[in-house]
Short mmCIF file of C-alpha atoms in Angstrom, two decimals:
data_model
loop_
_atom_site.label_atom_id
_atom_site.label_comp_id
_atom_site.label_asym_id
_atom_site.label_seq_id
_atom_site.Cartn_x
_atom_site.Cartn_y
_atom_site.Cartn_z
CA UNK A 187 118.13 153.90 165.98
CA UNK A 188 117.45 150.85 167.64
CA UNK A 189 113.90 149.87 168.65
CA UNK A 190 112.07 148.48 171.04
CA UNK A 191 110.82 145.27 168.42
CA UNK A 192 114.58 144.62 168.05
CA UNK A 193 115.32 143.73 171.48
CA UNK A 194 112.13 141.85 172.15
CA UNK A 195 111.86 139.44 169.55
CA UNK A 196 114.82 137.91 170.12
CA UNK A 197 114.23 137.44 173.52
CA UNK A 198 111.16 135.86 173.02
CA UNK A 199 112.40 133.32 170.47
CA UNK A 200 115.10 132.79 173.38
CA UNK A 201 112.85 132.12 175.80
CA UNK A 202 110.68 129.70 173.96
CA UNK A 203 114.25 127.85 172.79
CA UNK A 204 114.73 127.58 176.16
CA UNK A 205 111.18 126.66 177.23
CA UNK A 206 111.67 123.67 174.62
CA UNK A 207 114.83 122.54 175.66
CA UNK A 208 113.57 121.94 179.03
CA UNK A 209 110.66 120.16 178.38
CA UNK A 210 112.90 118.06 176.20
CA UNK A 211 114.81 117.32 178.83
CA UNK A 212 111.64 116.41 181.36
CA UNK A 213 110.14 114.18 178.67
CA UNK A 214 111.27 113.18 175.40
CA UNK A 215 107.82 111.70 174.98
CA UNK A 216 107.42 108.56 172.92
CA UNK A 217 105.27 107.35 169.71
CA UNK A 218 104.93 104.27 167.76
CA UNK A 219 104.06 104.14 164.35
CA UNK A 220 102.58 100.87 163.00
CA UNK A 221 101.76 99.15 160.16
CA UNK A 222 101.41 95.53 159.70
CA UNK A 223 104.63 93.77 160.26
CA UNK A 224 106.37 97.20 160.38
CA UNK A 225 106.76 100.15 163.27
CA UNK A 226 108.45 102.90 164.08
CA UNK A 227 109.42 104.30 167.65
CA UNK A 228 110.52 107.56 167.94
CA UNK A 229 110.27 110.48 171.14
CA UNK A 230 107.49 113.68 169.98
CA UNK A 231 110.58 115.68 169.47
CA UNK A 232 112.04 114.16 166.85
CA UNK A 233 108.93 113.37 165.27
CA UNK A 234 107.94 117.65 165.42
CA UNK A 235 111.46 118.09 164.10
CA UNK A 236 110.55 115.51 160.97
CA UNK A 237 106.42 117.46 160.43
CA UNK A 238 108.13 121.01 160.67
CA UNK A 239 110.77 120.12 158.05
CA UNK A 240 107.87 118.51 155.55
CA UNK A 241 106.04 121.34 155.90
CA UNK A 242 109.25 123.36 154.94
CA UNK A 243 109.68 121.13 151.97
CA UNK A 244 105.77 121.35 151.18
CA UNK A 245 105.97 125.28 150.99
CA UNK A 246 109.72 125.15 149.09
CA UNK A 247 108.07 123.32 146.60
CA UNK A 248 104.85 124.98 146.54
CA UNK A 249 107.05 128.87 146.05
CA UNK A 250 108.88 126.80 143.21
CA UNK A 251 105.96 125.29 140.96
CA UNK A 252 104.71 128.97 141.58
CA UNK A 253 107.88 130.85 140.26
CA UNK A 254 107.40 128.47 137.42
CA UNK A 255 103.88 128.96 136.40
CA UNK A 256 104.28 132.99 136.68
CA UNK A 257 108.11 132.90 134.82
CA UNK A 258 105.97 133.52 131.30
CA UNK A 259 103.52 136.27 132.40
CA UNK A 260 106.66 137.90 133.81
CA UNK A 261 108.81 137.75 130.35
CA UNK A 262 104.99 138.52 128.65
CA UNK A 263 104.74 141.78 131.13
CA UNK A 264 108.70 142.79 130.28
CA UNK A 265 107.57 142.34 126.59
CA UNK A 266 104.59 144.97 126.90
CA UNK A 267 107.46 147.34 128.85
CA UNK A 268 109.62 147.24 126.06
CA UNK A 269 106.65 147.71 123.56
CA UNK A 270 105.43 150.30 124.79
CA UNK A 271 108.91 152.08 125.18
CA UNK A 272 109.91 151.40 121.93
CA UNK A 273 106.82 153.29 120.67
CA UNK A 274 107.11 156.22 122.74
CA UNK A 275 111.01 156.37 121.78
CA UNK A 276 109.54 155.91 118.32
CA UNK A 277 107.10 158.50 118.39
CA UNK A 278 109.59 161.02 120.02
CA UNK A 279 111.75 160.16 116.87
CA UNK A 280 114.67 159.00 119.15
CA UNK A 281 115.41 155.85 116.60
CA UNK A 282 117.79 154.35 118.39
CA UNK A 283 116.81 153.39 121.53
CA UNK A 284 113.33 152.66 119.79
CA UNK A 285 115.48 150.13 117.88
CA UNK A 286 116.84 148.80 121.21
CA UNK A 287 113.39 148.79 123.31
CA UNK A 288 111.79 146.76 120.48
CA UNK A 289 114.33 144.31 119.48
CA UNK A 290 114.45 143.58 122.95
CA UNK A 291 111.14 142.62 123.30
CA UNK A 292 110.90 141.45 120.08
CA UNK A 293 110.48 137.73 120.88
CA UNK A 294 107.72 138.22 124.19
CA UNK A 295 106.02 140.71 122.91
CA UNK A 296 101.61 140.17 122.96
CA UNK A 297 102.14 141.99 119.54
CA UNK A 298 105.45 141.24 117.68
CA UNK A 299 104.39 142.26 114.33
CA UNK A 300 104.75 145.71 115.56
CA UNK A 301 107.98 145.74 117.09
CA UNK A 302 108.82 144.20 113.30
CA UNK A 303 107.15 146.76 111.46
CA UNK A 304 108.48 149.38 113.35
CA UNK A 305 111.86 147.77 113.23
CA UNK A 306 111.72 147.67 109.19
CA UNK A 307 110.09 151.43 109.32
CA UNK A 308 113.38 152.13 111.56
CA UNK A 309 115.75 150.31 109.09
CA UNK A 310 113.96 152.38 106.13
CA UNK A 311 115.26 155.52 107.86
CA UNK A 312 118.83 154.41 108.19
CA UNK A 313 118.49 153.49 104.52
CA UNK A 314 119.24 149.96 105.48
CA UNK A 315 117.41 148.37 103.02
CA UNK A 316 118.09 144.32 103.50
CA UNK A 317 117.10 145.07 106.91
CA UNK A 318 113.79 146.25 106.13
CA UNK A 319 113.00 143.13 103.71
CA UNK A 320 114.24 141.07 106.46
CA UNK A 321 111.91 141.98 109.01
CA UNK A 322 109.20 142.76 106.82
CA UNK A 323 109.65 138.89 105.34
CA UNK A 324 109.16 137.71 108.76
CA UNK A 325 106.26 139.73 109.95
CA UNK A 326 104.47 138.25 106.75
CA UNK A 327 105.84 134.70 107.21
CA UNK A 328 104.44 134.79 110.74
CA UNK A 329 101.35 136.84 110.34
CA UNK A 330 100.10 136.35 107.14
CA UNK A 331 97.11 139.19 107.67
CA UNK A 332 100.10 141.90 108.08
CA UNK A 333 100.64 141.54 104.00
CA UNK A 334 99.14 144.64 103.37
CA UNK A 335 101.17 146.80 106.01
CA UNK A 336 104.40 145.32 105.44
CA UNK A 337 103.93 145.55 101.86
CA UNK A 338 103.35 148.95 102.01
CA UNK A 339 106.59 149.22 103.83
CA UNK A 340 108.47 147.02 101.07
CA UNK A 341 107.37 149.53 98.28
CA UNK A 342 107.96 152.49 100.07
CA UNK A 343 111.94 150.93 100.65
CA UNK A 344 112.47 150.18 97.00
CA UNK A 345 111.16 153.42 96.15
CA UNK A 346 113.17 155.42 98.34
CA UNK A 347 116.07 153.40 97.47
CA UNK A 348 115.21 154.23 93.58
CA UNK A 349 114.65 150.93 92.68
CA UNK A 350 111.35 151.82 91.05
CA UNK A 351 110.84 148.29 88.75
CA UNK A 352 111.04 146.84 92.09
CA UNK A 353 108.83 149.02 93.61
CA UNK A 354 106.30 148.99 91.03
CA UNK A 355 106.04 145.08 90.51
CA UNK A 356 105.75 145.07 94.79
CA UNK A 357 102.85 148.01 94.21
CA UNK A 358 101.12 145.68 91.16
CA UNK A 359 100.59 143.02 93.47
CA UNK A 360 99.68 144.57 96.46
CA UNK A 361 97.16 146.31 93.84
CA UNK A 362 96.15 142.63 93.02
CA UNK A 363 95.85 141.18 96.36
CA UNK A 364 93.71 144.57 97.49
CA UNK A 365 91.92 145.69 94.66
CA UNK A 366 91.30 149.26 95.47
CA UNK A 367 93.31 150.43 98.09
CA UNK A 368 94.12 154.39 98.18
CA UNK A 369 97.49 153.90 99.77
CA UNK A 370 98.32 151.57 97.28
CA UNK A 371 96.87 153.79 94.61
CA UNK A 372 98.51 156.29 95.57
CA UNK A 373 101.90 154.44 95.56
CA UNK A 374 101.46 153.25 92.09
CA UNK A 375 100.56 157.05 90.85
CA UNK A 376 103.91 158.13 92.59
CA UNK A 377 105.93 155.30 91.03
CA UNK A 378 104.94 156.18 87.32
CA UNK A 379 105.11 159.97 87.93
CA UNK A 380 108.62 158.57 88.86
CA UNK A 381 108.71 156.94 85.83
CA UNK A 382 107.31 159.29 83.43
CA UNK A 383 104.63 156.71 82.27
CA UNK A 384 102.43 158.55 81.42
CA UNK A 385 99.61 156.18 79.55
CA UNK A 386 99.68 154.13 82.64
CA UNK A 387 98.97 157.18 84.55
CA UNK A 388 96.15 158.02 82.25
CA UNK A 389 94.54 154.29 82.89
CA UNK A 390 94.88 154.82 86.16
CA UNK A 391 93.17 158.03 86.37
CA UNK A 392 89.84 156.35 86.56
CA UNK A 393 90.73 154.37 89.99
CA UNK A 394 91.95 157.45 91.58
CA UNK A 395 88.90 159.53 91.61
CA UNK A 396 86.87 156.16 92.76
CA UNK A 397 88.98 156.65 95.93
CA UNK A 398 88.66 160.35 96.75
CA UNK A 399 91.01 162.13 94.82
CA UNK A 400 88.72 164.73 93.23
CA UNK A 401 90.48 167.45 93.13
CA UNK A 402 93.41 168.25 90.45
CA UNK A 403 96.96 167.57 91.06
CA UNK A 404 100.39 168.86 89.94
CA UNK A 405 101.50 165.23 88.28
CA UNK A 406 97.82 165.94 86.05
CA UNK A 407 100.03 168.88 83.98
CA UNK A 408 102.80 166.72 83.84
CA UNK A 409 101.18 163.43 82.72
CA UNK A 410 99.21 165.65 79.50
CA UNK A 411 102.72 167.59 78.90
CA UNK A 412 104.31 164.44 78.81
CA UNK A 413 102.03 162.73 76.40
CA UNK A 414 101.76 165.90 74.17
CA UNK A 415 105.50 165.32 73.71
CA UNK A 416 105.49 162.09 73.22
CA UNK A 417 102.50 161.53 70.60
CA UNK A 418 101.47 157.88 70.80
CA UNK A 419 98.77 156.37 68.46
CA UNK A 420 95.27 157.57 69.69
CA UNK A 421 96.76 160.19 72.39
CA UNK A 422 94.11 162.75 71.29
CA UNK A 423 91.14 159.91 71.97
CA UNK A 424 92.51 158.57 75.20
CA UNK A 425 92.96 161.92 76.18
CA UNK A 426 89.09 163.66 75.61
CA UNK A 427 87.93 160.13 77.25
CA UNK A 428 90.24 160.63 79.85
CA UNK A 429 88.73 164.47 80.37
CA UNK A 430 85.46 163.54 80.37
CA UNK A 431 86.12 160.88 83.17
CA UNK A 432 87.41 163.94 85.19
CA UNK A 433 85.42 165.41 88.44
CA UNK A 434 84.12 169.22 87.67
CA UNK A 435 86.72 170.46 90.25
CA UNK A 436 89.48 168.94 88.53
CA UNK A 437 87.80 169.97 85.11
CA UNK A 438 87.43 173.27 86.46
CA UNK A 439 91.37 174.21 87.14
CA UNK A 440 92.74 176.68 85.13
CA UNK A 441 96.25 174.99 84.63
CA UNK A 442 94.94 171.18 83.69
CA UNK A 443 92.35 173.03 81.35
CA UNK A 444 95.10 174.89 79.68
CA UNK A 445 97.56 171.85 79.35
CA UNK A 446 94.57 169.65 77.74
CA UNK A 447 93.31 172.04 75.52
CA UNK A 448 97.44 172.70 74.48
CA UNK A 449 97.56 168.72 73.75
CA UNK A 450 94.67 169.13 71.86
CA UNK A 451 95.95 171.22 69.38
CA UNK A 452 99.41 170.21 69.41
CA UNK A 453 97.96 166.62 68.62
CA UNK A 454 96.04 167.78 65.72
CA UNK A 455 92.40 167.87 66.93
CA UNK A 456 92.13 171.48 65.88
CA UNK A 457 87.67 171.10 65.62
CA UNK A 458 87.45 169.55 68.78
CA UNK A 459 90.19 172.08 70.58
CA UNK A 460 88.32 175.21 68.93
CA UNK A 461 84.44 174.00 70.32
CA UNK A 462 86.41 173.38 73.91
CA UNK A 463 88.43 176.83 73.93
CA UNK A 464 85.34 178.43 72.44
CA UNK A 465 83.25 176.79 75.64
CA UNK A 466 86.09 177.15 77.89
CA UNK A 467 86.30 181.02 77.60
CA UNK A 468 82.85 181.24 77.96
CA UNK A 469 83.00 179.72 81.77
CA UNK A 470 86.37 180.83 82.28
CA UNK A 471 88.36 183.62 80.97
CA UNK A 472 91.99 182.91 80.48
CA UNK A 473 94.04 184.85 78.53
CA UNK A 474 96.58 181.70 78.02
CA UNK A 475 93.79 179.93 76.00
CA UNK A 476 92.97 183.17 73.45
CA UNK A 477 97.25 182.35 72.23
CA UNK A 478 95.82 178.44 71.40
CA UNK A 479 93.19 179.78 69.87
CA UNK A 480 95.13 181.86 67.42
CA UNK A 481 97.32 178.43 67.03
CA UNK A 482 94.43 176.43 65.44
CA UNK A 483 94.33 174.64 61.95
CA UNK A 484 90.88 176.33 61.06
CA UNK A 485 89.96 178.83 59.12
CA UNK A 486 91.38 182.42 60.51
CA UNK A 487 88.39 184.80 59.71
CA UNK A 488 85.28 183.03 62.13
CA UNK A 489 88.19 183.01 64.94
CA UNK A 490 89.37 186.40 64.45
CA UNK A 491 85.65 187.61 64.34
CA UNK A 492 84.86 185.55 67.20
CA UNK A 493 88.17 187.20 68.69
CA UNK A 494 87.17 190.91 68.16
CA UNK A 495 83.50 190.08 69.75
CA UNK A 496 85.39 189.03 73.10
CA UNK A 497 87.23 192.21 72.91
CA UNK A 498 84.42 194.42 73.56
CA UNK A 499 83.80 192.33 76.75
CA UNK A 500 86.76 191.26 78.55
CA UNK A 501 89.76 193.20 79.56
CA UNK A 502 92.43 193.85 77.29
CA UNK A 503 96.07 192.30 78.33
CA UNK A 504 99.21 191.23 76.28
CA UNK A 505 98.10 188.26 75.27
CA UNK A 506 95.14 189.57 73.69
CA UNK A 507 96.70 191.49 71.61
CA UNK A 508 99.17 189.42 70.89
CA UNK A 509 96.19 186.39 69.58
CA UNK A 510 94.24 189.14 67.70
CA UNK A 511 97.74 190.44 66.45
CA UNK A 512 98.29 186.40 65.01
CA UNK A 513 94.83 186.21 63.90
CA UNK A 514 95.12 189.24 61.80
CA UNK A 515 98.58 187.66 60.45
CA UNK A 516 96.86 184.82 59.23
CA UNK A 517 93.99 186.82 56.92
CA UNK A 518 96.70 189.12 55.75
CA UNK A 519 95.90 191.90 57.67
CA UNK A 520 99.28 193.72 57.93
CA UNK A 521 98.72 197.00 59.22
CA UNK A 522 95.58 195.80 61.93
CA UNK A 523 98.05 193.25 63.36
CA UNK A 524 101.10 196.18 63.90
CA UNK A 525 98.68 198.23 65.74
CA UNK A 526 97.50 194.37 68.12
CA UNK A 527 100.82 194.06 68.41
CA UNK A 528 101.85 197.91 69.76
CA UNK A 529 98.71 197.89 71.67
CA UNK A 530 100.15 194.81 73.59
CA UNK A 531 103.71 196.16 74.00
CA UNK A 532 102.13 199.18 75.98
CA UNK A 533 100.17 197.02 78.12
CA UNK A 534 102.88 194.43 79.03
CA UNK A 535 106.77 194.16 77.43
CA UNK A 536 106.01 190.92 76.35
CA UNK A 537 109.34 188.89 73.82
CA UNK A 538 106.54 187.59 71.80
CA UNK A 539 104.96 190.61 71.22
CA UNK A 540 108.42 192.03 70.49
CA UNK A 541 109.51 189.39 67.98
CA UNK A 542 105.89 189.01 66.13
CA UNK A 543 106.33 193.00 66.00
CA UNK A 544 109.68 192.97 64.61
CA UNK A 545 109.04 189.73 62.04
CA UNK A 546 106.28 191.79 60.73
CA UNK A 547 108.38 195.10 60.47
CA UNK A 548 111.37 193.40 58.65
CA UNK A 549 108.37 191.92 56.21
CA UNK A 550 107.00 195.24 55.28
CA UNK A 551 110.73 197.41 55.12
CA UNK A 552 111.14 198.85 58.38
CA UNK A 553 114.67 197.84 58.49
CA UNK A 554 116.20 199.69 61.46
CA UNK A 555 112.64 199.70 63.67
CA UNK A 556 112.86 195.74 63.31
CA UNK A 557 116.84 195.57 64.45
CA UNK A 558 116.17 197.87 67.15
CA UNK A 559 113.45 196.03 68.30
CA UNK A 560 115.65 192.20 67.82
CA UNK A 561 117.93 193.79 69.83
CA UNK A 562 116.23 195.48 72.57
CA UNK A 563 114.17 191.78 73.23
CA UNK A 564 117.98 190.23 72.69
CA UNK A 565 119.35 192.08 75.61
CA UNK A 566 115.87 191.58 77.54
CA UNK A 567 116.10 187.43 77.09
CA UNK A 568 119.79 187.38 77.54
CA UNK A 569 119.60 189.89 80.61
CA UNK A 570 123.27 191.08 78.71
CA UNK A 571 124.88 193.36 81.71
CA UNK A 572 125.23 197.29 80.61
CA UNK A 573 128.49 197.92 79.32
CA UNK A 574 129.54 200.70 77.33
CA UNK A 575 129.64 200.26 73.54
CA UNK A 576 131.43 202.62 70.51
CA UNK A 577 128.74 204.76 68.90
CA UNK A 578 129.52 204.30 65.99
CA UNK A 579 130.75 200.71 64.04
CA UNK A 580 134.44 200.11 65.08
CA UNK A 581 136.94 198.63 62.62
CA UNK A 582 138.30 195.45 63.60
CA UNK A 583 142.26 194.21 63.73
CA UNK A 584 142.04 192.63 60.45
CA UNK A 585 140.62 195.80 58.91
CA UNK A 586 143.10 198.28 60.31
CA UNK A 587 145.92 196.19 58.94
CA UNK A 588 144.21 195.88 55.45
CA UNK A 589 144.14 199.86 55.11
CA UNK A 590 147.44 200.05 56.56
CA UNK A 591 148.80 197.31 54.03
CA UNK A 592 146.86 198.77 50.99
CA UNK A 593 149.30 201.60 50.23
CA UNK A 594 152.31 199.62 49.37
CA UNK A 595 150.21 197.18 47.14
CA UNK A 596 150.45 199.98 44.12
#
């Protein structure tokens, strides 16, 4: 649609054209520039011609040196853009184009230690590992305060990638240059859980707690398992020193209590593992303790006495029975410990009950009760399917061809 602005701006510039060229043609005009020796004659047209095309000049050059001045706050403004869409692609876990946005904007961006951390936290995930130590190595070349972050990233890489010397020597000196640090704690605990090192897990203990973790952990069981099996000199010390460094809560828990006091008397501290069961039970019930209790090196009647006391306050289960049916073993009293160990076996089928019962029968005659009994708990532990069996004891091959054989021997 054409409107009316269309048509009269072009005749106006028409008619002042025109309006020019006539008054051109009147008058040219004249002026005279001089200086000194030196002047100029020209008419007032051509000098309006030569002002209108400085001034052109003037603002062509003024719209350049501007362009110029605002070319880097234009690339700095593209490198927020990609920034921030890099993290948004990042945070919506669309990897790719995160890894495009950033490395994009990589080189004008206000922050690029970010777009190379998250590059080298992008890399981890494609388990491009000389990637990540790339960009990590220049985010701490150029930003030397990033050492922390990016060496956080570094260890979690070589761990992931199961290089765990690597990843421990990164975690030691991060642990060196920021004495302290949970994460990095916490890195190091992981990497020797990894490891199975146990005694450095047990030094490290200490540090842990200092840093908020009170409460007991899964790795805990493992780390005393582990050093119950693997006996160094002075693992029962280091290990009551390393109890007593323990918060209540963590003291508290029924599975690290059980696992300590089971160290305890696998590693031969049989007085000090008696007066903490003994304490133990008295703050705790747990059945799992009464079976170490019946395991210790110390005399058998004060334990079993202690035992029977307990009895006539907490409830019975299987393995009560079955550490009052031990205890009983161990002062030679036969018949008392058969009737522990029946009393368990009605209150939970229990193999251990089964095969103490059993031992104890073939000891004292009872033949065919004990062989029952080995192979009823046989067919329990081996979960043997039910197939049908002769009732009475077959002859085998070898036999039937003896008996057949034996007449023509005379």
């Amino acid at each position: 649609m054409i409107t009316l602005s269309r048509i009269i701006w072009p005749l106006v510039i028409i008619a002042i054209g025109g309006l020019l060229g006539w008054l051109m043609r009147q008058d040219p005009g004249y002026l005279l520039l001089a200086w000194g020796d030196h002047a100029v004659e020209m008419s007032i047209w051509v000098a309006l011609a030569i002002v209108l095309l400085a001034l052109l000049g003037m603002m062509f050059v003024r719209t350049l040196i501007r362009g110029v001045i605002h070319l880097r706050p234009n690339r700095h403004q593209r490198g927020v853009q990609k920034l921030e869409k890099g993290i948004l692609a990042f945070l919506e876990l669309r990897l790719p184009r995160a890894k495009r946005h950033l490395t994009a904007g990589e080189a004008d961006s206000p922050l690029p230690w970010v777009n190379q951390l998250l590059l080298a936290r992008i890399a981890q995930t494609e388990k491009d590992y000389p990637t990540v130590a790339s960009w990590l190595d220049k985010a701490t070349q150029e930003h030397p305060h990033m050492d922390l972050a990016s060496g956080l990233l570094l260890v979690l890489s070589a761990y992931e990638s199961r290089q765990l010397d690597l990843a421990l020597a990164h975690a030691k000196r991060l642990e060196q240059n920021h004495p302290g640090n949970p994460f990095v704690l916490r890195l190091l605990r992981d990497i020797h859980v990894r490891l199975q090192d146990w005694q450095s897990l047990l030094e490290l203990q200490p540090r842990l707690i200092k840093t908020g973790r009170r409460k007991p952990e899964r790795w805990q069981c493992d780390m005393v398992a582990g050093l119950m099996e693997e006996a160094p000199a002075n693992a029962g010390q280091k290990l009551q020193k390393w109890w007593k460094q323990l918060t209540t809560s963590q003291q508290s828990d029924p599975d690290l209590r059980y696992w300590y006091l089971r160290a305890l008397v696998k590693l031969e501290r049989p007085h000090i593992a008696l007066q903490a069961i003994e304490h133990a039970l008295s703050q705790h019930w747990d059945s799992r303790l009464l079976t170490l209790y019946s395991q210790l090196d110390t005399p058998a009647r004060e334990r079993l006495r202690q035992a029977e006391a307990w009895l006539q306050k907490q409830p019975r289960d299987a393995l009560f029975m079955l550490a009052l049916g031990r205890l009983c073993l161990q002062e030679g009293l036969w018949g008392k410990a058969q009737d522990y160990f029946a009393d368990g076996l009605r209150l939970e089928p229990l193999p251990e009950l089964e095969l103490e019962l059993a031992r104890l029968e073939a000891a004292l005659g009872q033949n065919q009760q004990s062989q029952e009994r080995l192979a009823r708990v046989s067919a329990q532990l081996l979960r043997l399917p039910p197939l049908p069996l002769p009732e009475k004891p077959a002859r085998t091959e070898y036999e039937k061809a003896q008996a057949v054989a034996a007449p023509t021997d005379h």
